[in-house]
Amino acid sequence: MTTGSILTQMEAVLEQLPESERKAAQYILTASAEVSGLSIHAVADKAGTSAAAITRLCRSLGLSGFPDLKMRLSVDNAKPQRPGYYDIERGETIQTVIQKTVSNSVQAIQDTMLHLQPELIEQVVDSFRKASVIHMYGVGASAIVAADAAQKWLRLGKQAFALQDEHLIAAALASAPPGALFMGVSYSGNTKEVLQLFRVAQKYGVRTIGLSRFGNHKVSELADLMLYTPQAPEATLRSGASGSRLAQLVMIDILFFAYASTQYEETIVRLGQTHEATTFLRQS
């Protein structure tokens, strides 16, 4: 069962929405309990917008339609306290820092569940399975996610790399064999270096996968397949950023375990071999 907060995600993307969708979202945020019992046309009238705008809002939120939105709102409204993301304030106690950090991490994972599409996960896993070589790239914290993904598939016998020099990756993409794959990781969805590598991959016919925050951005326009994690509301210390990184790592884990499940026997053999090799290195 999905437990992520649709209201939290609506707040996070509010300023990015077109005016007609934003008007609907603002009304829903202020009257979520009432909306659960209204028709789409009644909500449109009260929000001062159209039913079509509400339908588009549902799509922008990754929902199947207005009934899905009402169901998500019912789940949120049934909770004693709606979950959310918390910033770290001046003079926090260690206990509140712990509570807020854990809450942000849990919220990010739960909100990720809102937009997981099994069919899309299956397509991405199939792309990884068929890839002759996989190049992964991210900047800053996203580089950690790319490196984690590369080492996972390397352990499964795939040619997987997370080089940090974008010029080397560009050269590798230009000379990549048929069936190569590029995965770009960018929380903002607009990281210049990542976008440029997507364009290089497109130029040389390399299939691409994007991993970024939920919403509209350049990565979603360039990637062949798109994986989304939640966007935390802006905060002074960006305390949601640690949660977004965790959500991206969880997404990589989901892909890894889904892949391993489809290649179970081979996975067991490969993991045994790599464990044996790394154990040998630790021996004196």
mmCIF file of C-alpha atoms in Angstrom:
data_model
loop_
_atom_site.group_PDB
_atom_site.id
_atom_site.type_symbol
_atom_site.label_atom_id
_atom_site.label_comp_id
_atom_site.label_asym_id
_atom_site.label_seq_id
_atom_site.Cartn_x
_atom_site.Cartn_y
_atom_site.Cartn_z
ATOM 1 C CA MET A 1 0.000 0.000 0.000
ATOM 2 C CA THR A 2 1.279 3.482 -0.899
ATOM 3 C CA THR A 3 1.852 5.630 2.181
ATOM 4 C CA GLY A 4 3.602 8.704 0.773
ATOM 5 C CA SER A 5 1.880 12.077 1.183
ATOM 6 C CA ILE A 6 0.325 13.482 -1.992
ATOM 7 C CA LEU A 7 -0.184 16.814 -0.194
ATOM 8 C CA THR A 8 3.535 17.052 0.531
ATOM 9 C CA GLN A 9 4.340 16.423 -3.120
ATOM 10 C CA MET A 10 1.754 18.987 -4.196
ATOM 11 C CA GLU A 11 3.381 21.592 -1.965
ATOM 12 C CA ALA A 12 6.812 20.735 -3.368
ATOM 13 C CA VAL A 13 5.868 21.294 -7.024
ATOM 14 C CA LEU A 14 3.312 24.087 -6.487
ATOM 15 C CA GLU A 15 5.402 26.956 -7.868
ATOM 16 C CA GLN A 16 6.347 24.960 -10.972
ATOM 17 C CA LEU A 17 2.756 24.294 -12.034
ATOM 18 C CA PRO A 18 0.954 26.233 -14.791
ATOM 19 C CA GLU A 19 -1.470 28.807 -13.410
ATOM 20 C CA SER A 20 -4.637 26.758 -13.986
ATOM 21 C CA GLU A 21 -3.147 23.702 -12.244
ATOM 22 C CA ARG A 22 -1.659 25.839 -9.457
ATOM 23 C CA LYS A 23 -5.093 27.324 -8.661
ATOM 24 C CA ALA A 24 -6.507 23.811 -8.343
ATOM 25 C CA ALA A 25 -3.581 22.682 -6.176
ATOM 26 C CA GLN A 26 -3.883 25.715 -3.879
ATOM 27 C CA TYR A 27 -7.550 25.004 -3.277
ATOM 28 C CA ILE A 28 -6.916 21.293 -2.666
ATOM 29 C CA LEU A 29 -4.164 22.104 -0.164
ATOM 30 C CA THR A 30 -6.506 24.326 1.838
ATOM 31 C CA ALA A 31 -9.557 22.025 1.637
ATOM 32 C CA SER A 32 -8.186 18.507 1.231
ATOM 33 C CA ALA A 33 -10.806 16.912 3.496
ATOM 34 C CA GLU A 34 -13.651 18.528 1.551
ATOM 35 C CA VAL A 35 -12.204 17.563 -1.835
ATOM 36 C CA SER A 36 -12.366 13.873 -0.945
ATOM 37 C CA GLY A 37 -16.167 14.079 -1.106
ATOM 38 C CA LEU A 38 -16.581 16.301 -4.182
ATOM 39 C CA SER A 39 -16.864 15.648 -7.891
ATOM 40 C CA ILE A 40 -14.163 16.923 -10.232
ATOM 41 C CA HIS A 41 -16.527 19.601 -11.555
ATOM 42 C CA ALA A 42 -17.399 20.788 -8.036
ATOM 43 C CA VAL A 43 -13.698 21.083 -7.186
ATOM 44 C CA ALA A 44 -13.103 22.996 -10.421
ATOM 45 C CA ASP A 45 -15.870 25.479 -9.571
ATOM 46 C CA LYS A 46 -14.578 26.073 -6.046
ATOM 47 C CA ALA A 47 -10.974 26.418 -7.264
ATOM 48 C CA GLY A 48 -11.929 28.807 -10.052
ATOM 49 C CA THR A 49 -10.460 26.590 -12.733
ATOM 50 C CA SER A 50 -11.563 23.773 -15.053
ATOM 51 C CA ALA A 51 -12.021 20.024 -14.754
ATOM 52 C CA ALA A 52 -9.424 19.656 -17.511
ATOM 53 C CA ALA A 53 -6.912 21.582 -15.390
ATOM 54 C CA ILE A 54 -7.529 19.218 -12.464
ATOM 55 C CA THR A 55 -6.998 16.233 -14.765
ATOM 56 C CA ARG A 56 -3.712 17.765 -15.927
ATOM 57 C CA LEU A 57 -2.739 18.374 -12.288
ATOM 58 C CA CYS A 58 -3.291 14.687 -11.562
ATOM 59 C CA ARG A 59 -0.980 13.792 -14.437
ATOM 60 C CA SER A 60 1.607 16.307 -13.205
ATOM 61 C CA LEU A 61 1.523 14.546 -9.834
ATOM 62 C CA GLY A 62 2.011 11.142 -11.451
ATOM 63 C CA LEU A 63 -1.530 10.004 -10.654
ATOM 64 C CA SER A 64 -3.855 8.052 -12.918
ATOM 65 C CA GLY A 65 -6.730 10.528 -12.532
ATOM 66 C CA PHE A 66 -9.061 12.344 -10.155
ATOM 67 C CA PRO A 67 -10.291 9.160 -8.373
ATOM 68 C CA ASP A 68 -6.660 8.317 -7.621
ATOM 69 C CA LEU A 69 -6.133 11.828 -6.229
ATOM 70 C CA LYS A 70 -9.192 11.488 -3.978
ATOM 71 C CA MET A 71 -7.909 8.152 -2.694
ATOM 72 C CA ARG A 72 -4.493 9.668 -1.889
ATOM 73 C CA LEU A 73 -6.150 12.585 -0.112
ATOM 74 C CA SER A 74 -8.254 10.190 1.955
ATOM 75 C CA VAL A 75 -5.087 8.400 3.061
ATOM 76 C CA ASP A 76 -3.441 11.704 4.049
ATOM 77 C CA ASN A 77 -6.516 12.984 5.874
ATOM 78 C CA ALA A 78 -6.883 9.733 7.836
ATOM 79 C CA LYS A 79 -3.468 10.198 9.432
ATOM 80 C CA PRO A 80 -3.359 11.853 12.888
ATOM 81 C CA GLN A 81 -0.623 14.156 11.648
ATOM 82 C CA ARG A 82 0.270 14.662 8.044
ATOM 83 C CA PRO A 83 3.916 13.796 7.424
ATOM 84 C CA GLY A 84 6.282 16.288 5.889
ATOM 85 C CA TYR A 85 9.850 17.494 5.520
ATOM 86 C CA TYR A 86 11.476 19.463 8.322
ATOM 87 C CA ASP A 87 14.324 21.943 8.179
ATOM 88 C CA ILE A 88 16.978 22.154 10.893
ATOM 89 C CA GLU A 89 16.619 25.323 12.970
ATOM 90 C CA ARG A 90 19.114 27.266 15.070
ATOM 91 C CA GLY A 91 19.820 25.683 18.464
ATOM 92 C CA GLU A 92 18.226 22.287 17.750
ATOM 93 C CA THR A 93 18.730 19.606 20.374
ATOM 94 C CA ILE A 94 20.422 16.397 19.269
ATOM 95 C CA GLN A 95 17.126 14.592 19.859
ATOM 96 C CA THR A 96 15.179 16.860 17.476
ATOM 97 C CA VAL A 97 17.970 16.644 14.880
ATOM 98 C CA ILE A 98 17.684 12.857 15.032
ATOM 99 C CA GLN A 99 13.877 12.979 14.791
ATOM 100 C CA LYS A 100 13.821 15.422 11.875
ATOM 101 C CA THR A 101 16.541 13.612 9.933
ATOM 102 C CA VAL A 102 14.835 10.247 10.301
ATOM 103 C CA SER A 103 11.443 11.783 9.454
ATOM 104 C CA ASN A 104 12.828 13.368 6.276
ATOM 105 C CA SER A 105 14.403 10.083 5.206
ATOM 106 C CA VAL A 106 11.255 8.054 5.846
ATOM 107 C CA GLN A 107 9.113 10.675 4.108
ATOM 108 C CA ALA A 108 11.368 10.668 1.035
ATOM 109 C CA ILE A 109 11.132 6.885 0.720
ATOM 110 C CA GLN A 110 7.360 6.885 1.218
ATOM 111 C CA ASP A 111 6.881 9.647 -1.352
ATOM 112 C CA THR A 112 9.055 7.691 -3.791
ATOM 113 C CA MET A 113 6.505 4.884 -3.542
ATOM 114 C CA LEU A 114 3.826 7.255 -4.842
ATOM 115 C CA HIS A 115 5.356 7.333 -8.291
ATOM 116 C CA LEU A 116 6.859 3.883 -8.712
ATOM 117 C CA GLN A 117 5.522 2.271 -11.866
ATOM 118 C CA PRO A 118 6.229 -1.483 -12.083
ATOM 119 C CA GLU A 119 5.994 -1.420 -15.879
ATOM 120 C CA LEU A 120 8.638 1.315 -16.080
ATOM 121 C CA ILE A 121 10.892 -0.462 -13.576
ATOM 122 C CA GLU A 122 10.597 -3.559 -15.759
ATOM 123 C CA GLN A 123 11.609 -1.567 -18.860
ATOM 124 C CA VAL A 124 14.647 -0.105 -17.107
ATOM 125 C CA VAL A 125 15.704 -3.508 -15.775
ATOM 126 C CA ASP A 126 15.365 -4.955 -19.280
ATOM 127 C CA SER A 127 17.525 -2.124 -20.643
ATOM 128 C CA PHE A 128 20.196 -2.914 -18.050
ATOM 129 C CA ARG A 129 20.016 -6.609 -18.917
ATOM 130 C CA LYS A 130 20.486 -5.979 -22.648
ATOM 131 C CA ALA A 131 23.162 -3.283 -22.288
ATOM 132 C CA SER A 132 26.592 -4.101 -23.662
ATOM 133 C CA VAL A 133 28.133 -1.401 -21.470
ATOM 134 C CA ILE A 134 26.612 1.006 -18.922
ATOM 135 C CA HIS A 135 27.932 4.504 -18.230
ATOM 136 C CA MET A 136 26.565 6.371 -15.201
ATOM 137 C CA TYR A 137 27.196 9.971 -14.214
ATOM 138 C CA GLY A 138 26.215 12.492 -11.571
ATOM 139 C CA VAL A 139 27.680 15.602 -9.960
ATOM 140 C CA GLY A 140 28.146 16.123 -6.212
ATOM 141 C CA ALA A 141 25.840 13.934 -4.129
ATOM 142 C CA SER A 142 24.423 12.448 -7.337
ATOM 143 C CA ALA A 143 27.911 11.151 -8.134
ATOM 144 C CA ILE A 144 27.626 8.942 -5.031
ATOM 145 C CA VAL A 145 24.394 7.470 -6.395
ATOM 146 C CA ALA A 146 25.950 6.857 -9.826
ATOM 147 C CA ALA A 147 28.991 5.178 -8.252
ATOM 148 C CA ASP A 148 26.771 2.955 -6.095
ATOM 149 C CA ALA A 149 24.798 1.862 -9.161
ATOM 150 C CA ALA A 150 27.933 1.160 -11.193
ATOM 151 C CA GLN A 151 29.531 -1.025 -8.518
ATOM 152 C CA LYS A 152 26.322 -3.021 -8.135
ATOM 153 C CA TRP A 153 26.086 -3.924 -11.812
ATOM 154 C CA LEU A 154 29.837 -4.453 -12.041
ATOM 155 C CA ARG A 155 29.454 -7.142 -9.373
ATOM 156 C CA LEU A 156 26.846 -8.800 -11.584
ATOM 157 C CA GLY A 157 29.267 -9.089 -14.468
ATOM 158 C CA LYS A 158 28.135 -6.038 -16.452
ATOM 159 C CA GLN A 159 30.599 -3.548 -17.894
ATOM 160 C CA ALA A 160 29.462 -0.641 -15.718
ATOM 161 C CA PHE A 161 31.361 2.580 -15.106
ATOM 162 C CA ALA A 162 30.823 5.826 -13.184
ATOM 163 C CA LEU A 163 33.724 7.964 -14.408
ATOM 164 C CA GLN A 164 33.878 11.453 -12.909
ATOM 165 C CA ASP A 165 35.515 13.148 -15.903
ATOM 166 C CA GLU A 166 32.707 14.160 -18.259
ATOM 167 C CA HIS A 167 35.182 14.444 -21.151
ATOM 168 C CA LEU A 168 36.142 10.791 -20.728
ATOM 169 C CA ILE A 169 32.485 9.761 -20.569
ATOM 170 C CA ALA A 170 31.742 11.803 -23.692
ATOM 171 C CA ALA A 171 34.572 10.009 -25.481
ATOM 172 C CA ALA A 172 33.316 6.646 -24.208
ATOM 173 C CA LEU A 173 29.781 7.399 -25.434
ATOM 174 C CA ALA A 174 31.085 8.461 -28.840
ATOM 175 C CA SER A 175 32.929 5.147 -29.260
ATOM 176 C CA ALA A 176 30.412 2.949 -27.412
ATOM 177 C CA PRO A 177 29.468 -0.422 -28.910
ATOM 178 C CA PRO A 178 25.904 -1.157 -30.052
ATOM 179 C CA GLY A 179 23.555 -1.631 -27.092
ATOM 180 C CA ALA A 180 25.363 0.840 -24.818
ATOM 181 C CA LEU A 181 23.383 2.595 -22.085
ATOM 182 C CA PHE A 182 23.824 5.944 -20.306
ATOM 183 C CA MET A 183 22.205 6.762 -16.970
ATOM 184 C CA GLY A 184 22.321 10.370 -15.786
ATOM 185 C CA VAL A 185 21.585 11.263 -12.158
ATOM 186 C CA SER A 186 20.603 14.829 -11.256
ATOM 187 C CA TYR A 187 18.327 15.845 -8.377
ATOM 188 C CA SER A 188 17.604 19.250 -9.908
ATOM 189 C CA GLY A 189 17.097 17.760 -13.340
ATOM 190 C CA ASN A 190 19.035 20.670 -14.825
ATOM 191 C CA THR A 191 22.713 19.950 -14.030
ATOM 192 C CA LYS A 192 24.633 21.299 -17.023
ATOM 193 C CA GLU A 193 27.217 18.519 -17.255
ATOM 194 C CA VAL A 194 24.572 15.788 -17.010
ATOM 195 C CA LEU A 195 22.421 17.436 -19.679
ATOM 196 C CA GLN A 196 25.373 17.744 -22.037
ATOM 197 C CA LEU A 197 26.139 14.051 -21.656
ATOM 198 C CA PHE A 198 22.508 13.190 -22.433
ATOM 199 C CA ARG A 199 22.907 15.160 -25.657
ATOM 200 C CA VAL A 200 26.172 13.375 -26.480
ATOM 201 C CA ALA A 201 24.466 10.029 -25.883
ATOM 202 C CA GLN A 202 21.592 11.018 -28.174
ATOM 203 C CA LYS A 203 24.012 12.130 -30.889
ATOM 204 C CA TYR A 204 25.712 8.730 -30.936
ATOM 205 C CA GLY A 205 22.587 6.623 -30.574
ATOM 206 C CA VAL A 206 23.123 5.549 -26.956
ATOM 207 C CA ARG A 207 19.923 4.696 -25.039
ATOM 208 C CA THR A 208 19.427 6.893 -21.957
ATOM 209 C CA ILE A 209 17.829 6.665 -18.509
ATOM 210 C CA GLY A 210 17.279 9.637 -16.200
ATOM 211 C CA LEU A 211 17.027 9.618 -12.412
ATOM 212 C CA SER A 212 15.791 12.909 -10.975
ATOM 213 C CA ARG A 213 13.228 14.656 -8.799
ATOM 214 C CA PHE A 214 9.570 14.554 -9.639
ATOM 215 C CA GLY A 215 8.502 17.462 -11.868
ATOM 216 C CA ASN A 216 9.269 19.081 -15.201
ATOM 217 C CA HIS A 217 12.930 19.682 -16.064
ATOM 218 C CA LYS A 218 15.472 19.174 -18.835
ATOM 219 C CA VAL A 219 16.440 15.625 -17.857
ATOM 220 C CA SER A 220 12.840 14.475 -18.247
ATOM 221 C CA GLU A 221 12.820 15.989 -21.746
ATOM 222 C CA LEU A 222 16.045 14.280 -22.841
ATOM 223 C CA ALA A 223 15.910 10.802 -21.280
ATOM 224 C CA ASP A 224 14.438 7.821 -23.130
ATOM 225 C CA LEU A 225 13.243 6.384 -19.807
ATOM 226 C CA MET A 226 12.667 8.463 -16.666
ATOM 227 C CA LEU A 227 12.779 7.450 -13.008
ATOM 228 C CA TYR A 228 11.473 9.909 -10.392
ATOM 229 C CA THR A 229 12.135 10.481 -6.705
ATOM 230 C CA PRO A 230 10.298 13.053 -4.543
ATOM 231 C CA GLN A 231 11.080 16.728 -4.388
ATOM 232 C CA ALA A 232 11.333 18.132 -0.880
ATOM 233 C CA PRO A 233 10.143 21.721 -0.314
ATOM 234 C CA GLU A 234 12.911 24.300 -0.304
ATOM 235 C CA ALA A 235 14.481 24.855 3.105
ATOM 236 C CA THR A 236 17.280 26.971 4.545
ATOM 237 C CA LEU A 237 19.599 24.048 5.253
ATOM 238 C CA ARG A 238 18.135 21.867 2.503
ATOM 239 C CA SER A 239 17.486 19.171 5.122
ATOM 240 C CA GLY A 240 15.389 17.409 2.500
ATOM 241 C CA ALA A 241 18.508 16.895 0.370
ATOM 242 C CA SER A 242 19.724 13.983 2.487
ATOM 243 C CA GLY A 243 16.307 12.406 2.068
ATOM 244 C CA SER A 244 16.401 12.856 -1.705
ATOM 245 C CA ARG A 245 19.810 11.185 -1.886
ATOM 246 C CA LEU A 246 18.477 8.293 0.177
ATOM 247 C CA ALA A 247 15.446 8.026 -2.117
ATOM 248 C CA GLN A 248 17.750 7.817 -5.146
ATOM 249 C CA LEU A 249 19.823 5.098 -3.482
ATOM 250 C CA VAL A 250 16.623 3.195 -2.674
ATOM 251 C CA MET A 251 15.600 3.481 -6.338
ATOM 252 C CA ILE A 252 18.952 1.959 -7.338
ATOM 253 C CA ASP A 253 18.371 -0.852 -4.830
ATOM 254 C CA ILE A 254 14.926 -1.526 -6.303
ATOM 255 C CA LEU A 255 16.415 -1.759 -9.800
ATOM 256 C CA PHE A 256 19.242 -3.982 -8.550
ATOM 257 C CA PHE A 257 16.994 -6.451 -6.735
ATOM 258 C CA ALA A 258 14.501 -6.525 -9.615
ATOM 259 C CA TYR A 259 17.380 -7.246 -11.994
ATOM 260 C CA ALA A 260 18.849 -9.888 -9.677
ATOM 261 C CA SER A 261 15.467 -11.588 -9.378
ATOM 262 C CA THR A 262 15.214 -12.003 -13.152
ATOM 263 C CA GLN A 263 18.780 -13.331 -13.371
ATOM 264 C CA TYR A 264 18.726 -15.212 -10.067
ATOM 265 C CA GLU A 265 21.048 -18.168 -10.680
ATOM 266 C CA GLU A 266 23.611 -16.076 -12.531
ATOM 267 C CA THR A 267 23.409 -13.390 -9.830
ATOM 268 C CA ILE A 268 24.198 -15.896 -7.076
ATOM 269 C CA VAL A 269 27.222 -17.126 -9.008
ATOM 270 C CA ARG A 270 28.482 -13.629 -9.793
ATOM 271 C CA LEU A 271 28.077 -12.356 -6.236
ATOM 272 C CA GLY A 272 29.893 -15.435 -4.947
ATOM 273 C CA GLN A 273 32.779 -14.798 -7.326
ATOM 274 C CA THR A 274 33.096 -11.122 -6.458
ATOM 275 C CA HIS A 275 32.888 -11.879 -2.741
ATOM 276 C CA GLU A 276 35.669 -14.444 -3.117
ATOM 277 C CA ALA A 277 37.835 -11.948 -5.004
ATOM 278 C CA THR A 278 37.415 -9.155 -2.452
ATOM 279 C CA THR A 279 38.006 -11.600 0.412
ATOM 280 C CA PHE A 280 41.283 -12.630 -1.234
ATOM 281 C CA LEU A 281 42.404 -8.983 -1.251
ATOM 282 C CA ARG A 282 41.836 -8.707 2.489
ATOM 283 C CA GLN A 283 43.966 -11.734 3.280
ATOM 284 C CA SER A 284 47.449 -10.998 4.560
#
